[in-house]
Amino acid sequence: MSSPAPLIAPREGLAEALKKLLGKDLLAHVQAVGEDSITVRREAVDGVMVTLRDALEYQQLMEIAGVDYPDRPERFEVVYHLLSVTRNHRLRVRVTTDEVTPVPTVVPVWPVAGWLEREVFDMYGVLFSGNPDLRRILTDYGFQGHPQRKDFPLTGYIELRYSEEDKRVVYEPVRLAQDFRNFDFMSPWEGADYILPGDEKAGGTGEAPGKGAPTPMTADQVKKADEAKAAPPPTPKTTDKPAQTGAGSKANDAAAKTSEDGAKAKPASKAKTPATAKAEKAPTKAKAPAKPRAPRKPKGGDA
């Protein structure tokens, strides 16, 4: 992608035409990134817009934007974006002002400028003389300040909430429960110099209160800890011989003897139950062939 924005074809002879038509009202003309930007006198902006519309064919006002430079004497810039439909060219017009000096309105030139100027007034506080309805358009009723100024606080000046007692929305000054936190961007392993909530109870962990996170182990300590975990558990002690019982010689002799149940026991292959022995002794008799059974008569009489 060669360009981040659609390219605008340069307009031949634009610089000479601007100097000729605007004269002393033209303060600067800059051409950068294929775009033309001019700075004009604040008092003459309405007349300059008429000239650009009628003589140079910039028929449409696309946008009015505000810019805040707090370090400048005239901190605000009002930027007008114009489009020439017949020439397929765009032009950016700038004027500078401060908090109290108004900028002439361009509503008679482009009626759409009414809402655009209200937006710049609401966000930056720039005044436009001659605007028929200069009031806030984006913020709520009773809003204080101008949100897009660089010195506007992030929390604002007032906040709104629904009051259950009053049964309506109420506006109150902002009250912060705590200031914004200051982050030192330290490594969490090194610990913080200040005491965090709850660190005063850290005495039982071996660390001093307020010391922060414990110091990490070295590489050798980690290796030893891993080896200790990987070592097999000790072999349990077993008694292989009667002499290892530890109960004395009498207990050893008794343990070496065969029990009475063990002496009388017979192998499983020779031991037989009384029923099995009786069945084996009984003579076997040949069985007579079974007689055929007579067919059964159907119930309920003859069919």
CSV table of C-alpha atoms in Angstrom, one decimal:
chain,number,residue,atom,x,y,z
A,1,MET,CA,0.0,0.0,0.0
A,2,SER,CA,1.7,3.1,-1.2
A,3,SER,CA,-0.5,5.7,0.6
A,4,PRO,CA,-2.6,5.3,3.8
A,5,ALA,CA,-5.3,7.6,2.3
A,6,PRO,CA,-6.8,8.1,-1.1
A,7,LEU,CA,-4.5,10.3,-3.2
A,8,ILE,CA,-5.8,13.7,-4.4
A,9,ALA,CA,-4.7,14.8,-7.8
A,10,PRO,CA,-2.9,18.2,-7.7
A,11,ARG,CA,-4.7,21.2,-9.0
A,12,GLU,CA,-2.7,23.1,-11.6
A,13,GLY,CA,-2.3,26.8,-10.8
A,14,LEU,CA,-4.0,26.7,-7.4
A,15,ALA,CA,-1.2,28.6,-5.6
A,16,GLU,CA,-1.2,31.5,-8.0
A,17,ALA,CA,-5.0,31.7,-8.0
A,18,LEU,CA,-5.1,31.8,-4.2
A,19,LYS,CA,-2.5,34.6,-4.0
A,20,LYS,CA,-4.3,36.6,-6.7
A,21,LEU,CA,-7.8,36.2,-5.2
A,22,LEU,CA,-7.1,36.3,-1.5
A,23,GLY,CA,-4.3,38.8,-1.4
A,24,LYS,CA,-3.3,39.8,2.2
A,25,ASP,CA,-6.0,37.6,3.7
A,26,LEU,CA,-3.8,34.5,2.8
A,27,LEU,CA,-1.2,34.0,5.5
A,28,ALA,CA,0.3,30.7,4.5
A,29,HIS,CA,-0.1,27.9,1.9
A,30,VAL,CA,1.4,24.5,2.6
A,31,GLN,CA,1.3,21.5,0.3
A,32,ALA,CA,2.2,18.2,2.0
A,33,VAL,CA,1.4,14.6,1.3
A,34,GLY,CA,-0.4,15.7,-1.8
A,35,GLU,CA,-2.9,18.0,0.1
A,36,ASP,CA,-3.2,21.7,0.1
A,37,SER,CA,-3.7,23.6,3.3
A,38,ILE,CA,-4.0,27.4,3.7
A,39,THR,CA,-4.1,29.7,6.7
A,40,VAL,CA,-6.2,32.9,6.4
A,41,ARG,CA,-7.0,35.8,8.6
A,42,ARG,CA,-9.7,35.1,11.2
A,43,GLU,CA,-11.6,38.4,10.5
A,44,ALA,CA,-11.8,37.6,6.8
A,45,VAL,CA,-12.8,34.0,6.9
A,46,ASP,CA,-16.4,34.5,5.8
A,47,GLY,CA,-15.3,36.5,2.7
A,48,VAL,CA,-12.6,34.0,1.9
A,49,MET,CA,-15.2,31.2,1.9
A,50,VAL,CA,-17.4,33.1,-0.5
A,51,THR,CA,-14.4,33.6,-2.9
A,52,LEU,CA,-13.4,29.9,-2.6
A,53,ARG,CA,-16.9,28.8,-3.4
A,54,ASP,CA,-17.7,31.1,-6.3
A,55,ALA,CA,-14.3,31.7,-7.9
A,56,LEU,CA,-12.5,28.4,-7.3
A,57,GLU,CA,-15.5,26.1,-7.3
A,58,TYR,CA,-15.3,24.6,-3.8
A,59,GLN,CA,-19.0,24.0,-3.6
A,60,GLN,CA,-19.2,21.8,-0.4
A,61,LEU,CA,-18.2,22.3,3.2
A,62,MET,CA,-17.5,18.7,4.4
A,63,GLU,CA,-16.4,19.3,8.0
A,64,ILE,CA,-15.3,21.9,10.6
A,65,ALA,CA,-12.8,20.6,13.2
A,66,GLY,CA,-11.1,22.1,16.2
A,67,VAL,CA,-7.5,21.7,17.4
A,68,ASP,CA,-6.1,22.7,20.7
A,69,TYR,CA,-2.5,23.9,21.2
A,70,PRO,CA,-2.3,25.2,24.8
A,71,ASP,CA,1.3,26.6,24.4
A,72,ARG,CA,0.3,29.0,21.7
A,73,PRO,CA,-1.0,32.5,22.4
A,74,GLU,CA,-4.0,31.7,20.1
A,75,ARG,CA,-4.4,28.1,21.3
A,76,PHE,CA,-7.3,27.0,19.0
A,77,GLU,CA,-7.3,26.3,15.3
A,78,VAL,CA,-10.6,26.0,13.4
A,79,VAL,CA,-10.1,23.8,10.4
A,80,TYR,CA,-12.6,23.9,7.4
A,81,HIS,CA,-12.5,21.0,4.9
A,82,LEU,CA,-13.8,22.0,1.5
A,83,LEU,CA,-14.5,19.8,-1.6
A,84,SER,CA,-14.7,20.8,-5.2
A,85,VAL,CA,-17.1,18.5,-7.0
A,86,THR,CA,-16.3,19.8,-10.5
A,87,ARG,CA,-12.5,19.8,-9.9
A,88,ASN,CA,-12.4,16.7,-7.7
A,89,HIS,CA,-10.1,18.5,-5.3
A,90,ARG,CA,-10.0,19.1,-1.5
A,91,LEU,CA,-8.8,22.2,0.3
A,92,ARG,CA,-8.1,22.7,4.0
A,93,VAL,CA,-8.6,26.2,5.4
A,94,ARG,CA,-7.3,27.1,8.9
A,95,VAL,CA,-7.9,30.1,11.2
A,96,THR,CA,-6.6,30.7,14.7
A,97,THR,CA,-8.3,32.1,17.8
A,98,ASP,CA,-8.4,32.0,21.6
A,99,GLU,CA,-11.0,31.5,24.3
A,100,VAL,CA,-12.6,35.0,24.0
A,101,THR,CA,-12.1,36.1,20.4
A,102,PRO,CA,-15.0,34.9,18.2
A,103,VAL,CA,-14.7,33.6,14.7
A,104,PRO,CA,-17.1,34.9,12.0
A,105,THR,CA,-19.7,32.3,11.1
A,106,VAL,CA,-20.0,30.8,7.6
A,107,VAL,CA,-23.6,29.8,8.0
A,108,PRO,CA,-24.7,32.3,5.3
A,109,VAL,CA,-22.3,30.6,2.9
A,110,TRP,CA,-23.1,27.0,3.8
A,111,PRO,CA,-26.1,26.5,6.1
A,112,VAL,CA,-24.7,23.1,7.2
A,113,ALA,CA,-22.1,25.1,9.1
A,114,GLY,CA,-24.6,25.8,11.9
A,115,TRP,CA,-24.4,22.4,13.5
A,116,LEU,CA,-20.7,22.0,12.7
A,117,GLU,CA,-19.9,25.3,14.5
A,118,ARG,CA,-22.0,24.3,17.5
A,119,GLU,CA,-20.0,21.1,17.7
A,120,VAL,CA,-16.7,23.0,17.8
A,121,PHE,CA,-18.1,25.4,20.4
A,122,ASP,CA,-19.3,22.5,22.6
A,123,MET,CA,-16.0,20.5,22.5
A,124,TYR,CA,-13.5,23.4,22.5
A,125,GLY,CA,-15.4,26.6,23.6
A,126,VAL,CA,-14.6,28.5,20.4
A,127,LEU,CA,-17.1,31.3,19.9
A,128,PHE,CA,-18.7,32.0,16.4
A,129,SER,CA,-20.1,35.4,15.9
A,130,GLY,CA,-23.3,35.5,13.8
A,131,ASN,CA,-24.3,31.9,14.4
A,132,PRO,CA,-28.1,31.9,14.8
A,133,ASP,CA,-28.2,29.1,17.4
A,134,LEU,CA,-24.8,28.8,19.2
A,135,ARG,CA,-25.4,26.3,22.0
A,136,ARG,CA,-24.2,22.9,23.1
A,137,ILE,CA,-25.1,20.0,20.8
A,138,LEU,CA,-23.2,16.9,22.2
A,139,THR,CA,-23.0,17.3,25.9
A,140,ASP,CA,-25.9,17.4,28.4
A,141,TYR,CA,-27.8,20.4,29.8
A,142,GLY,CA,-25.8,22.2,32.5
A,143,PHE,CA,-22.5,20.6,31.4
A,144,GLN,CA,-19.4,22.5,32.6
A,145,GLY,CA,-16.2,22.9,30.6
A,146,HIS,CA,-15.3,21.7,27.1
A,147,PRO,CA,-14.2,18.0,26.9
A,148,GLN,CA,-11.7,18.1,24.1
A,149,ARG,CA,-9.5,20.9,25.5
A,150,LYS,CA,-6.1,19.5,26.6
A,151,ASP,CA,-6.5,20.9,30.1
A,152,PHE,CA,-9.9,19.4,30.7
A,153,PRO,CA,-9.7,16.8,33.6
A,154,LEU,CA,-10.3,13.2,32.7
A,155,THR,CA,-13.0,12.9,35.4
A,156,GLY,CA,-14.8,16.1,34.5
A,157,TYR,CA,-16.1,18.6,37.0
A,158,ILE,CA,-19.6,17.3,37.7
A,159,GLU,CA,-21.3,13.9,37.6
A,160,LEU,CA,-24.9,12.8,37.4
A,161,ARG,CA,-26.7,10.1,39.2
A,162,TYR,CA,-30.3,9.1,39.9
A,163,SER,CA,-31.4,10.1,43.4
A,164,GLU,CA,-33.9,7.7,45.0
A,165,GLU,CA,-34.8,10.4,47.5
A,166,ASP,CA,-35.5,13.1,44.9
A,167,LYS,CA,-36.8,10.6,42.3
A,168,ARG,CA,-34.8,12.4,39.6
A,169,VAL,CA,-31.4,12.7,38.1
A,170,VAL,CA,-29.2,15.1,40.1
A,171,TYR,CA,-25.8,16.7,39.3
A,172,GLU,CA,-23.1,16.8,41.8
A,173,PRO,CA,-19.4,17.8,41.9
A,174,VAL,CA,-17.0,15.0,41.3
A,175,ARG,CA,-15.7,13.4,44.5
A,176,LEU,CA,-12.9,10.9,44.0
A,177,ALA,CA,-12.6,8.2,46.6
A,178,GLN,CA,-8.8,8.1,46.0
A,179,ASP,CA,-6.3,9.8,43.8
A,180,PHE,CA,-5.0,8.2,40.7
A,181,ARG,CA,-2.5,5.5,41.5
A,182,ASN,CA,1.1,6.2,40.8
A,183,PHE,CA,2.8,3.2,39.1
A,184,ASP,CA,6.5,2.8,39.5
A,185,PHE,CA,6.8,0.0,36.8
A,186,MET,CA,9.2,-2.0,39.1
A,187,SER,CA,9.8,-5.7,38.6
A,188,PRO,CA,7.3,-7.6,40.8
A,189,TRP,CA,10.1,-10.0,41.9
A,190,GLU,CA,12.2,-7.2,43.4
A,191,GLY,CA,9.4,-6.0,45.6
A,192,ALA,CA,8.1,-2.4,46.3
A,193,ASP,CA,9.6,0.1,48.6
A,194,TYR,CA,6.2,1.0,50.1
A,195,ILE,CA,3.9,-1.1,52.2
A,196,LEU,CA,1.0,-2.5,50.3
A,197,PRO,CA,-2.4,-3.2,52.0
A,198,GLY,CA,-2.1,-6.6,53.7
A,199,ASP,CA,1.7,-6.7,53.9
A,200,GLU,CA,1.5,-5.9,57.6
A,201,LYS,CA,0.3,-9.5,58.1
A,202,ALA,CA,3.2,-11.1,56.3
A,203,GLY,CA,5.3,-11.8,59.4
A,204,GLY,CA,4.4,-15.5,59.5
A,205,THR,CA,5.8,-16.1,56.0
A,206,GLY,CA,9.4,-15.4,57.0
A,207,GLU,CA,9.5,-12.1,55.3
A,208,ALA,CA,9.5,-8.8,57.2
A,209,PRO,CA,6.3,-6.7,57.0
A,210,GLY,CA,6.3,-4.4,54.1
A,211,LYS,CA,9.2,-6.1,52.3
A,212,GLY,CA,7.0,-7.1,49.3
A,213,ALA,CA,7.5,-10.3,47.4
A,214,PRO,CA,10.0,-12.8,48.6
A,215,THR,CA,13.4,-12.9,46.9
A,216,PRO,CA,13.5,-15.6,44.1
A,217,MET,CA,15.7,-18.6,44.5
A,218,THR,CA,19.0,-18.8,42.6
A,219,ALA,CA,19.6,-21.4,39.8
A,220,ASP,CA,21.5,-23.7,42.1
A,221,GLN,CA,18.7,-23.6,44.7
A,222,VAL,CA,16.1,-24.4,42.1
A,223,LYS,CA,18.2,-27.3,40.8
A,224,LYS,CA,18.7,-28.8,44.3
A,225,ALA,CA,14.9,-28.4,45.0
A,226,ASP,CA,14.1,-30.3,41.8
A,227,GLU,CA,16.6,-33.1,42.6
A,228,ALA,CA,15.1,-33.5,46.1
A,229,LYS,CA,11.6,-33.8,44.6
A,230,ALA,CA,12.8,-36.3,42.0
A,231,ALA,CA,14.6,-38.6,44.5
A,232,PRO,CA,12.8,-42.0,45.2
A,233,PRO,CA,11.2,-42.5,48.6
A,234,PRO,CA,13.1,-44.6,51.1
A,235,THR,CA,12.5,-48.5,51.0
A,236,PRO,CA,10.2,-49.6,53.7
A,237,LYS,CA,11.7,-51.9,56.4
A,238,THR,CA,10.5,-55.6,56.1
A,239,THR,CA,11.1,-58.8,58.2
A,240,ASP,CA,12.6,-61.5,56.0
A,241,LYS,CA,13.5,-64.0,58.8
A,242,PRO,CA,12.0,-65.1,62.1
A,243,ALA,CA,15.2,-63.9,63.8
A,244,GLN,CA,14.4,-60.3,62.7
A,245,THR,CA,11.2,-60.0,64.7
A,246,GLY,CA,13.0,-58.4,67.6
A,247,ALA,CA,10.9,-60.2,70.2
A,248,GLY,CA,13.7,-62.5,71.6
A,249,SER,CA,14.8,-66.1,71.1
A,250,LYS,CA,11.6,-67.7,72.5
A,251,ALA,CA,9.5,-65.8,70.0
A,252,ASN,CA,12.0,-66.7,67.2
A,253,ASP,CA,11.7,-70.4,68.0
A,254,ALA,CA,7.9,-70.3,68.1
A,255,ALA,CA,7.8,-68.5,64.8
A,256,ALA,CA,10.0,-71.1,63.2
A,257,LYS,CA,7.6,-74.0,64.2
A,258,THR,CA,4.8,-75.2,61.9
A,259,SER,CA,1.4,-74.5,63.3
A,260,GLU,CA,-1.1,-77.4,64.0
A,261,ASP,CA,-3.4,-76.3,61.2
A,262,GLY,CA,-0.5,-76.3,58.8
A,263,ALA,CA,0.6,-79.9,59.9
A,264,LYS,CA,-2.9,-81.3,59.4
A,265,ALA,CA,-3.6,-79.6,56.2
A,266,LYS,CA,-3.7,-81.7,53.0
A,267,PRO,CA,-3.0,-80.6,49.4
A,268,ALA,CA,-6.0,-79.3,47.6
A,269,SER,CA,-5.7,-82.1,45.0
A,270,LYS,CA,-6.1,-84.9,47.5
A,271,ALA,CA,-8.6,-83.3,49.9
A,272,LYS,CA,-12.3,-84.4,49.0
A,273,THR,CA,-15.6,-83.5,50.6
A,274,PRO,CA,-17.7,-86.5,52.1
A,275,ALA,CA,-20.3,-86.1,49.3
A,276,THR,CA,-17.7,-86.5,46.6
A,277,ALA,CA,-16.1,-89.6,48.3
A,278,LYS,CA,-19.6,-91.3,48.6
A,279,ALA,CA,-20.4,-90.6,45.0
A,280,GLU,CA,-17.2,-92.1,43.8
A,281,LYS,CA,-17.8,-95.4,45.9
A,282,ALA,CA,-21.4,-95.9,44.7
A,283,PRO,CA,-21.7,-98.5,41.8
A,284,THR,CA,-22.8,-97.1,38.5
A,285,LYS,CA,-26.1,-98.5,37.1
A,286,ALA,CA,-27.1,-98.5,33.4
A,287,LYS,CA,-30.0,-96.3,32.8
A,288,ALA,CA,-33.1,-97.7,31.0
A,289,PRO,CA,-34.2,-95.9,27.8
A,290,ALA,CA,-36.9,-93.4,28.4
A,291,LYS,CA,-40.4,-94.4,27.3
A,292,PRO,CA,-42.1,-92.2,24.7
A,293,ARG,CA,-44.8,-90.0,26.1
A,294,ALA,CA,-48.4,-90.2,24.8
A,295,PRO,CA,-49.6,-87.2,22.9
A,296,ARG,CA,-51.7,-84.8,25.0
A,297,LYS,CA,-55.4,-84.5,24.2
A,298,PRO,CA,-56.7,-81.0,23.4
A,299,LYS,CA,-58.9,-79.3,26.0
A,300,GLY,CA,-62.5,-78.4,25.3
A,301,GLY,CA,-63.7,-81.6,23.7
A,302,ASP,CA,-63.7,-82.6,20.0
A,303,ALA,CA,-63.0,-80.1,17.5
